[in-house]
Coordinates of C-alpha atoms and ligand atoms in Angstrom, one line a residue:
M24 CA -3.8 -31.3 2.8
T25 CA -5.6 -28.4 4.3
V26 CA -5.3 -25.3 2.2
R27 CA -3.9 -22.4 4.0
T28 CA -3.4 -19.0 2.5
R29 CA -2.4 -15.6 3.8
V30 CA -2.3 -11.9 3.2
A31 CA 0.8 -10.3 4.5
P32 CA 0.6 -6.5 4.4
S33 CA 3.2 -4.2 5.8
P34 CA 1.7 -1.6 8.1
T35 CA 3.0 1.5 6.5
G36 CA 0.7 4.3 5.4
D37 CA -2.9 3.9 4.6
P38 CA -4.5 0.5 3.9
H39 CA -4.2 0.0 0.2
V40 CA -6.9 -1.4 -2.1
G41 CA -4.2 -3.8 -3.4
T42 CA -4.2 -5.3 0.0
A43 CA -7.9 -5.8 -0.1
Y44 CA -7.6 -7.4 -3.5
M45 CA -5.0 -9.9 -2.3
A46 CA -7.0 -10.6 0.8
L47 CA -10.2 -11.2 -1.2
F48 CA -8.6 -13.7 -3.6
N49 CA -6.6 -15.5 -0.8
R50 CA -9.7 -15.7 1.3
C51 CA -11.9 -17.0 -1.6
F52 CA -9.2 -19.6 -2.5
A53 CA -9.0 -20.9 1.0
K54 CA -12.8 -20.9 1.6
A55 CA -13.5 -22.6 -1.8
H56 CA -11.1 -25.4 -0.7
G57 CA -12.5 -25.6 2.9
G58 CA -9.2 -24.1 4.2
Q59 CA -8.0 -21.3 6.3
F60 CA -7.1 -17.7 5.6
I61 CA -4.5 -16.0 7.7
L62 CA -3.5 -12.4 8.3
R63 CA 0.2 -11.8 8.9
I64 CA 1.7 -8.4 9.6
E65 CA 5.0 -7.9 8.0
D66 CA 6.5 -5.1 10.1
T67 CA 10.2 -5.8 10.0
D68 CA 10.7 -2.3 8.6
Q69 CA 10.5 -0.8 12.0
A70 CA 11.2 2.7 10.8
R71 CA 8.1 2.8 8.6
S72 CA 5.7 0.5 10.4
T73 CA 3.2 2.0 12.8
A74 CA 0.6 0.6 15.2
A75 CA -1.9 3.0 13.7
A76 CA -1.4 1.7 10.2
E77 CA -1.8 -1.9 11.5
Q78 CA -5.1 -0.9 13.2
M79 CA -6.3 0.6 9.9
I80 CA -5.5 -2.7 8.1
F81 CA -7.7 -4.6 10.6
D82 CA -10.5 -2.1 10.5
S83 CA -10.6 -1.7 6.7
L84 CA -10.4 -5.4 5.9
R85 CA -13.1 -6.1 8.5
W86 CA -15.2 -3.3 7.0
L87 CA -15.1 -5.2 3.7
G88 CA -16.0 -8.4 5.4
L89 CA -12.7 -10.0 4.7
D90 CA -12.0 -11.3 8.2
W91 CA -9.4 -14.0 8.9
D92 CA -9.2 -17.3 10.7
E93 CA -5.8 -16.6 12.3
G94 CA -4.0 -13.3 12.9
P95 CA -2.4 -10.9 15.4
D96 CA -5.7 -9.8 17.0
V97 CA -7.6 -13.2 16.8
G98 CA -4.7 -15.6 17.7
G99 CA -4.3 -19.1 16.3
D100 CA -2.0 -22.1 16.6
H101 CA 0.8 -20.7 14.5
G102 CA 1.4 -17.3 16.1
P103 CA 2.6 -14.8 16.8
Y104 CA 1.3 -13.4 13.5
R105 CA 3.3 -10.1 13.7
Q106 CA 6.8 -10.4 12.5
S107 CA 8.2 -7.9 15.0
E108 CA 7.1 -10.5 17.7
R109 CA 8.9 -13.3 15.9
R110 CA 12.3 -11.6 15.6
D111 CA 14.1 -14.2 17.7
I112 CA 13.0 -16.9 15.3
Y113 CA 14.7 -15.6 12.2
G114 CA 18.3 -15.3 13.5
G115 CA 18.6 -18.9 14.2
Y116 CA 17.6 -19.8 10.6
A117 CA 20.0 -17.3 9.1
W118 CA 22.9 -18.7 11.2
Q119 CA 21.8 -22.3 10.2
L120 CA 22.4 -21.3 6.6
V121 CA 25.8 -19.9 7.4
E122 CA 26.8 -23.1 9.1
Q123 CA 25.5 -25.1 6.1
G124 CA 27.6 -22.9 3.8
D125 CA 24.4 -21.6 2.1
A126 CA 24.8 -18.1 3.5
F127 CA 27.8 -16.0 4.6
V128 CA 28.7 -13.1 6.9
C129 CA 29.4 -9.9 4.9
Y130 CA 31.3 -7.0 6.3
R131 CA 31.2 -4.8 3.2
T132 CA 30.5 -1.1 3.8
P133 CA 28.0 0.8 1.7
E134 CA 30.8 2.7 -0.1
E135 CA 32.4 -0.6 -1.0
L136 CA 29.1 -2.0 -2.3
E137 CA 28.8 1.0 -4.5
T138 CA 32.3 0.6 -5.9
L139 CA 31.6 -3.1 -6.6
R140 CA 28.4 -2.3 -8.4
E141 CA 30.2 0.3 -10.4
A142 CA 32.9 -2.2 -11.4
R143 CA 30.2 -4.6 -12.7
R144 CA 28.4 -1.8 -14.5
A145 CA 31.7 -0.9 -16.2
D146 CA 32.1 -4.5 -17.3
G147 CA 28.6 -4.4 -18.8
R148 CA 27.3 -6.9 -16.3
S149 CA 24.1 -6.6 -14.1
T150 CA 24.6 -4.8 -10.8
A151 CA 23.4 -7.8 -8.8
L152 CA 26.3 -8.4 -6.5
K153 CA 27.4 -12.1 -6.3
P154 CA 29.1 -13.9 -3.4
A155 CA 32.4 -13.8 -5.4
D156 CA 32.2 -10.0 -5.7
L157 CA 31.6 -9.6 -2.0
E158 CA 34.2 -12.0 -0.7
L159 CA 37.0 -10.5 1.5
S160 CA 40.4 -12.2 2.0
D161 CA 40.5 -14.3 5.1
A162 CA 42.8 -11.9 6.9
E163 CA 40.6 -8.9 6.1
Q164 CA 37.5 -10.9 7.2
M165 CA 39.2 -11.6 10.5
A166 CA 40.4 -8.1 11.0
R167 CA 37.0 -6.6 10.5
K168 CA 35.5 -9.2 12.9
A169 CA 38.1 -8.5 15.5
A170 CA 37.4 -4.7 15.1
G171 CA 33.7 -5.4 15.9
A172 CA 32.6 -4.1 12.4
S173 CA 29.0 -4.4 11.7
F174 CA 27.9 -7.1 9.3
V175 CA 24.9 -8.6 7.6
I176 CA 24.2 -12.2 6.6
R177 CA 23.7 -12.8 2.9
M178 CA 22.5 -15.8 0.9
R179 CA 24.6 -17.7 -1.6
V180 CA 23.3 -17.5 -5.1
P181 CA 24.5 -19.1 -8.4
D182 CA 26.8 -17.0 -10.5
E183 CA 25.8 -15.6 -13.9
E184 CA 24.9 -18.7 -15.8
G185 CA 21.5 -20.2 -16.4
A186 CA 18.1 -19.5 -15.3
C187 CA 15.9 -20.5 -12.4
L188 CA 12.7 -22.3 -13.3
I189 CA 9.6 -21.0 -11.4
H190 CA 6.3 -22.6 -11.7
D191 CA 3.4 -20.2 -11.3
R192 CA -0.1 -21.6 -11.2
L193 CA -1.4 -18.9 -13.6
R194 CA 1.6 -18.4 -15.8
G195 CA 3.0 -22.0 -16.0
D196 CA 6.8 -22.4 -16.1
I197 CA 8.8 -19.2 -16.2
E198 CA 12.6 -18.9 -16.5
L199 CA 14.3 -16.1 -14.5
D200 CA 18.0 -15.4 -15.2
W201 CA 20.3 -16.1 -12.3
S202 CA 22.4 -13.1 -13.5
M203 CA 19.8 -10.8 -12.1
V204 CA 19.7 -12.4 -8.7
D205 CA 22.0 -10.8 -6.0
A206 CA 23.4 -12.3 -2.9
Q207 CA 20.4 -11.1 -1.0
I208 CA 20.7 -9.9 2.6
L209 CA 18.8 -12.2 4.9
L210 CA 19.6 -10.7 8.3
K211 CA 20.3 -7.0 8.6
S212 CA 23.1 -5.5 10.8
D213 CA 20.5 -4.8 13.5
G214 CA 19.5 -8.5 13.6
M215 CA 16.2 -7.9 11.9
P216 CA 15.4 -10.2 9.0
T217 CA 14.7 -8.9 5.5
Y218 CA 11.4 -9.6 3.8
H219 CA 12.8 -12.6 2.0
L220 CA 14.0 -14.5 5.0
A221 CA 11.0 -13.6 7.2
N222 CA 8.5 -14.4 4.5
V223 CA 9.9 -17.8 3.6
V224 CA 10.4 -18.9 7.3
D225 CA 6.9 -17.7 8.2
D226 CA 5.1 -19.2 5.3
H227 CA 6.8 -22.5 6.2
L228 CA 6.2 -22.4 9.9
M229 CA 2.6 -21.2 9.4
G230 CA 1.9 -24.1 7.1
I231 CA 1.0 -21.9 4.1
T232 CA 0.2 -24.1 1.1
H233 CA -0.5 -21.5 -1.5
V234 CA 1.2 -18.1 -1.9
I235 CA -1.1 -15.8 -3.8
R236 CA 0.4 -12.4 -4.1
G237 CA 1.0 -9.5 -6.5
E238 CA 2.9 -9.8 -9.7
E239 CA 5.6 -7.4 -8.4
W240 CA 6.9 -10.3 -6.2
L241 CA 7.6 -12.6 -9.1
N242 CA 11.2 -11.5 -9.4
S243 CA 11.8 -12.6 -5.7
A244 CA 10.7 -16.1 -6.5
P245 CA 14.1 -17.4 -7.4
K246 CA 15.5 -16.3 -4.0
H247 CA 12.6 -17.9 -2.2
K248 CA 12.9 -21.1 -4.1
L249 CA 16.6 -21.3 -3.2
L250 CA 15.8 -20.7 0.4
Y251 CA 13.2 -23.5 0.5
H252 CA 15.8 -25.7 -1.1
Y253 CA 18.6 -24.7 1.4
F254 CA 16.2 -25.4 4.3
G255 CA 15.0 -28.7 2.8
W256 CA 11.3 -27.5 3.0
D257 CA 8.5 -28.0 0.4
M258 CA 7.7 -24.8 -1.4
P259 CA 4.1 -23.6 -1.4
E260 CA 2.4 -23.3 -4.7
L261 CA 3.0 -19.8 -6.2
C262 CA 0.3 -17.7 -7.9
H263 CA 1.1 -14.1 -8.8
L264 CA -2.0 -12.0 -9.5
P265 CA -1.9 -9.2 -12.0
L266 CA -1.3 -5.7 -10.7
L267 CA -4.2 -3.4 -10.6
R268 CA -3.8 -0.5 -13.0
N269 CA -5.0 3.1 -13.4
P270 CA -7.1 3.8 -16.5
D271 CA -4.0 4.9 -18.4
K272 CA -2.6 1.3 -17.7
S273 CA 0.1 2.5 -15.3
K274 CA 0.5 0.7 -12.0
L275 CA -2.3 1.8 -9.6
S276 CA -0.8 4.7 -7.7
K277 CA -2.2 7.3 -5.3
R278 CA -0.9 10.0 -7.5
K279 CA -3.5 9.2 -10.1
N280 CA -6.2 7.4 -8.2
P281 CA -7.2 7.2 -4.6
T282 CA -5.7 3.9 -3.4
S283 CA -6.7 4.0 0.3
I284 CA -9.6 1.8 1.4
L285 CA -10.4 4.5 3.9
H286 CA -11.0 6.9 1.0
Y287 CA -13.6 4.7 -0.5
E288 CA -15.3 4.3 2.9
R289 CA -15.2 8.0 3.5
M290 CA -16.6 8.7 0.0
G291 CA -19.6 6.5 1.0
F292 CA -18.9 3.5 -1.2
L293 CA -20.5 0.3 0.0
P294 CA -18.3 -2.5 1.2
E295 CA -20.4 -4.9 -0.8
A296 CA -19.8 -2.9 -4.0
L297 CA -16.0 -2.5 -3.5
V298 CA -15.6 -6.2 -2.8
N299 CA -17.7 -7.0 -5.9
Y300 CA -15.6 -4.7 -8.0
L301 CA -12.3 -6.1 -6.7
G302 CA -13.7 -9.5 -7.5
R303 CA -14.0 -8.5 -11.1
M304 CA -10.4 -7.5 -11.4
G305 CA -9.0 -10.3 -13.6
W306 CA -11.8 -12.7 -12.5
S307 CA -15.4 -13.3 -13.4
M308 CA -18.3 -15.4 -12.3
P309 CA -18.7 -18.6 -14.4
D310 CA -22.0 -17.0 -15.7
E311 CA -20.3 -13.6 -16.3
R312 CA -22.8 -11.8 -14.1
E313 CA -21.5 -8.4 -13.0
K314 CA -23.1 -8.2 -9.6
F315 CA -22.2 -10.7 -6.9
S316 CA -21.6 -10.9 -3.1
L317 CA -18.6 -12.2 -1.3
D318 CA -20.4 -15.4 -0.4
E319 CA -21.4 -16.0 -4.0
M320 CA -17.8 -15.3 -5.1
Q321 CA -16.4 -17.7 -2.6
A322 CA -18.8 -20.5 -3.5
A323 CA -18.0 -20.2 -7.2
F324 CA -14.3 -19.3 -6.9
D325 CA -11.9 -20.9 -9.3
I326 CA -8.4 -19.3 -9.3
D327 CA -7.6 -20.8 -12.7
R328 CA -10.2 -18.4 -14.1
V329 CA -7.9 -15.5 -13.3
S330 CA -6.9 -13.7 -16.5
L331 CA -3.5 -12.0 -16.6
G332 CA -4.2 -8.8 -18.7
G333 CA -3.7 -6.0 -16.2
P334 CA -7.1 -5.2 -14.7
I335 CA -8.1 -1.6 -14.7
F336 CA -9.4 -0.1 -11.5
D337 CA -11.7 2.6 -12.7
V338 CA -13.4 4.6 -10.1
E339 CA -16.2 5.6 -12.5
K340 CA -17.1 2.0 -13.1
L341 CA -16.9 1.3 -9.4
K342 CA -19.3 4.2 -8.8
W343 CA -21.7 2.8 -11.3
L344 CA -21.6 -0.6 -9.6
N345 CA -22.1 1.0 -6.2
G346 CA -25.1 2.8 -7.5
T347 CA -26.7 -0.5 -8.6
W348 CA -26.2 -1.9 -5.2
L349 CA -27.6 1.2 -3.5
R350 CA -30.7 1.2 -5.7
E351 CA -31.4 -2.5 -6.2
D352 CA -30.3 -4.2 -3.1
F353 CA -31.0 -1.9 -0.2
D354 CA -34.4 -1.2 1.3
A355 CA -35.1 2.2 2.8
Q356 CA -34.5 1.0 6.3
T357 CA -31.1 -0.5 5.5
L358 CA -30.0 2.6 3.6
K359 CA -31.1 4.7 6.5
E360 CA -29.0 2.7 8.9
R361 CA -26.0 2.8 6.5
L362 CA -26.3 6.5 6.1
K363 CA -26.2 7.0 9.9
S364 CA -23.3 4.8 10.5
W365 CA -21.4 6.4 7.6
L366 CA -21.3 10.1 8.4
W367 CA -24.5 11.4 9.9
N368 CA -23.5 10.3 13.3
D369 CA -22.2 11.7 16.6
E370 CA -18.5 11.3 15.8
T371 CA -18.8 13.4 12.7
L372 CA -21.0 16.0 14.3
D373 CA -18.7 16.2 17.3
K374 CA -15.9 17.1 15.0
I375 CA -17.7 19.7 13.0
L376 CA -19.9 21.4 15.6
P377 CA -17.1 23.3 17.5
H378 CA -16.4 25.1 14.2
A379 CA -19.9 25.6 13.2
Q380 CA -21.4 26.8 16.4
G381 CA -19.6 30.2 16.6
R382 CA -20.8 31.1 13.1
M383 CA -24.4 29.8 13.1
D384 CA -27.4 32.0 13.6
V385 CA -30.0 29.4 13.0
M386 CA -29.6 25.6 12.8
S387 CA -30.3 25.5 9.2
D388 CA -27.0 27.4 8.6
F389 CA -25.2 24.2 9.6
I390 CA -25.8 22.3 6.4
P391 CA -24.6 24.9 3.9
M392 CA -21.6 25.8 6.1
S393 CA -20.5 22.3 6.6
A394 CA -21.5 20.5 3.4
Y395 CA -18.0 20.5 2.0
L396 CA -16.9 18.4 5.0
L397 CA -19.6 15.9 4.4
S398 CA -19.3 15.6 0.7
G399 CA -17.0 13.6 -1.5
E400 CA -16.1 16.0 -4.3
V401 CA -16.8 19.7 -4.3
A402 CA -17.6 21.8 -7.4
V403 CA -14.7 24.2 -8.0
T404 CA -14.2 26.6 -10.9
A405 CA -11.1 28.3 -12.1
E406 CA -12.7 31.7 -11.5
A407 CA -13.1 30.9 -7.9
F408 CA -9.3 31.2 -7.6
D409 CA -9.2 34.8 -8.9
G410 CA -7.1 37.0 -6.7
T411 CA -5.7 34.2 -4.6
A412 CA -2.2 34.5 -6.1
D413 CA -0.4 37.0 -8.3
S414 CA -0.3 34.8 -11.4
Q415 CA -1.8 31.5 -12.6
E416 CA 1.7 30.1 -12.6
E417 CA 2.3 31.0 -9.0
L418 CA -1.1 29.6 -8.1
L419 CA -0.4 26.2 -9.6
K420 CA 3.1 26.2 -8.0
R421 CA 1.7 26.8 -4.5
L422 CA -1.1 24.2 -4.9
Q423 CA 1.4 21.6 -6.3
F424 CA 3.9 22.3 -3.4
V425 CA 1.2 21.9 -0.9
L426 CA 0.1 18.6 -2.5
W427 CA 3.6 17.3 -2.4
R428 CA 4.1 18.4 1.2
L429 CA 0.8 16.7 2.2
E430 CA 1.6 13.5 0.2
A431 CA 4.5 13.1 2.7
Q432 CA 2.5 14.0 5.7
Q433 CA 1.8 11.2 8.2
D434 CA 0.2 13.1 11.1
W435 CA -3.2 14.5 10.3
E436 CA -3.9 16.2 13.6
R437 CA -4.7 19.9 13.0
G438 CA -1.6 21.1 14.8
A439 CA 0.7 19.0 12.8
L440 CA -1.0 20.1 9.6
F441 CA -0.7 23.7 10.6
A442 CA 3.0 23.3 11.3
A443 CA 3.5 21.6 8.0
L444 CA 1.8 24.3 6.0
K445 CA 3.3 27.2 8.0
G446 CA 6.7 25.6 7.4
L447 CA 6.0 25.5 3.7
A448 CA 4.8 29.1 3.8
D449 CA 7.9 30.2 5.6
T450 CA 10.3 28.6 3.1
L451 CA 8.3 30.3 0.3
E452 CA 8.5 33.5 2.3
L453 CA 4.8 33.9 2.2
K454 CA 2.4 34.8 5.1
P455 CA 0.4 31.6 6.0
K456 CA -2.7 33.7 5.2
V457 CA -1.5 34.1 1.6
L458 CA -0.7 30.4 1.1
F459 CA -4.1 29.5 2.6
A460 CA -6.2 31.7 0.3
P461 CA -6.2 29.3 -2.7
L462 CA -6.5 26.3 -0.3
F463 CA -9.9 27.5 0.9
V464 CA -11.2 27.4 -2.7
A465 CA -9.5 24.0 -3.4
I466 CA -10.8 22.4 -0.2
S467 CA -14.3 24.0 0.1
G468 CA -15.1 25.4 -3.3
K469 CA -15.7 28.7 -1.5
S470 CA -13.4 31.6 -0.6
S471 CA -14.1 31.2 3.1
A472 CA -14.7 28.1 5.3
Y473 CA -13.6 26.7 8.6
S474 CA -9.9 26.9 9.1
I475 CA -7.7 25.1 6.6
P476 CA -5.9 22.8 9.1
D477 CA -9.2 21.9 10.8
S478 CA -10.9 21.2 7.5
M479 CA -8.1 19.1 6.2
S480 CA -7.9 17.2 9.5
I481 CA -11.7 16.4 9.4
L482 CA -11.5 15.4 5.7
G483 CA -8.5 13.2 6.1
P484 CA -5.6 12.7 3.8
D485 CA -7.3 11.1 0.9
L486 CA -10.1 13.6 0.3
T487 CA -7.7 16.5 1.0
R488 CA -5.2 15.3 -1.6
A489 CA -8.0 14.4 -4.1
R490 CA -9.4 18.0 -3.8
L491 CA -6.0 19.5 -4.3
R492 CA -5.4 17.4 -7.3
N493 CA -8.8 18.3 -8.6
A494 CA -8.1 22.0 -8.1
I495 CA -4.8 21.7 -10.1
S496 CA -6.6 20.0 -12.9
V497 CA -9.4 22.6 -12.9
L498 CA -6.8 25.3 -13.3
G499 CA -5.4 23.6 -16.4
G500 CA -3.0 21.2 -14.7
V501 CA 0.8 21.0 -14.5
S502 CA 2.5 19.9 -17.7
K503 CA 5.2 17.2 -17.5
K504 CA 7.8 19.9 -18.3
A505 CA 6.5 22.2 -15.7
A506 CA 6.3 19.4 -13.2
K507 CA 10.1 18.7 -13.7
R508 CA 11.0 22.3 -13.1
L509 CA 8.8 22.5 -10.0
E510 CA 10.2 19.2 -8.6
K511 CA 13.7 20.8 -8.7
E512 CA 12.6 24.0 -7.1
Y513 CA 10.7 22.0 -4.5
A514 CA 13.7 19.7 -3.7
A515 CA 15.8 22.8 -3.3
L516 CA 13.5 24.2 -0.6
A517 CA 14.4 21.3 1.8
Ligands
LIG611 N1 4.8 -7.8 2.9 C1 4.6 -8.0 1.5 C2 3.7 -7.0 1.0 O1 3.6 -5.9 1.6 C3 4.1 -9.4 1.3 C4 4.3 -10.0 -0.1 C5 3.9 -11.5 -0.1 O2 2.7 -11.8 -0.1 O3 4.9 -12.3 -0.1 O4 3.0 -7.0 0.0

């Protein structure tokens, strides 16, 4: 048997370090067994998937050296590797299950589903809707069909009793109660498959032998096991890796830690160090050495050495490791090349020069004027915010609202950023100039800088958000209680 593994990210938002973590372990497992590693793009959520996000996945995984043997951009014998290009494949499989009696057509409306869930809740049962809950009388089913009502296809699942036995390579046998498993939608009313159907069909058709993915998917395993059984297919071996965690043990989230691979690239981390650090998340070299390359990890890789305690992704430790790579493994020439390809290059200068030129008298002005755009963090003091708002409370509120607004922002062109910030200023009944005043300090550490939308656009989403978060914390932070109140006020704005 040739080992075949895959990483299957959804192209929504920025490429996540969790995706790199999965790619690394899948790649190492495949290579350690002389197998193949595949990249599949799971873009069935058409509303949230974008071509730009897909491109960022390609670029960031390649930057880390985690390239793939088969995938949307390199081809292969099991393509297409983008689920949106496979949409015609899934319908047939869903209808096959309907014909077999393992799935059914469901005409229930969202309101009815809510009522059905409510009824289960009132009975003290789980809200996982079962086929018996969803069934309509024959006459009603026919009437809705005749009226052309929209429908979905759902899978049959056992009723309340008993548990599904799942074998996980790292966890051994696990029992998951059937009572929690609902009659999952397989095909949506628009004909698109859900994750569960597409994932199982594709893993089978692509000859995936080992599914190595995040722990958060463990609860989906009973549905997947049932689907493999209905189709009469062998199930790949399952291996759920532990979730990466923030230093406070919560699930790694961009609210507490930068999670975008692009952030680490932009901050000037080395791909070697990031891969090395991810390789230490729940895994260690047989000789326990801290520093190793991707090739060394692949050669020594043994997935059974993964430990399950939630690994902590600590940026300070990563920084330390990065420093050791920089100092010990790079000669001056290599470092010079890296520095040039990182930021001191035409692309960056082209972005900054138009803003600098109008303000420079001598060329040496350029560096101090622009340093905040080339740096990772900037030094900010609470005093620097003096006079930028009427009160400390108002100041924190504005910064927090801007942060929330920008956490939802997709488009980082200066025009779109200006519109977003101006929109917020308008709803707060502030002149943009007034809202921007503390932003200059948060973003540049100074009271004046290049325009705020331009600066944010050049810095990109992660650094911008990180600086806003840093400013809030320098100003004393927002307590949980205050955050609750602000959330309400913010929600009421929209
Ligand atoms: N598309 C899923 C994700 O975004 C894939 C999960 C899996 O590996 O099965 O993580």
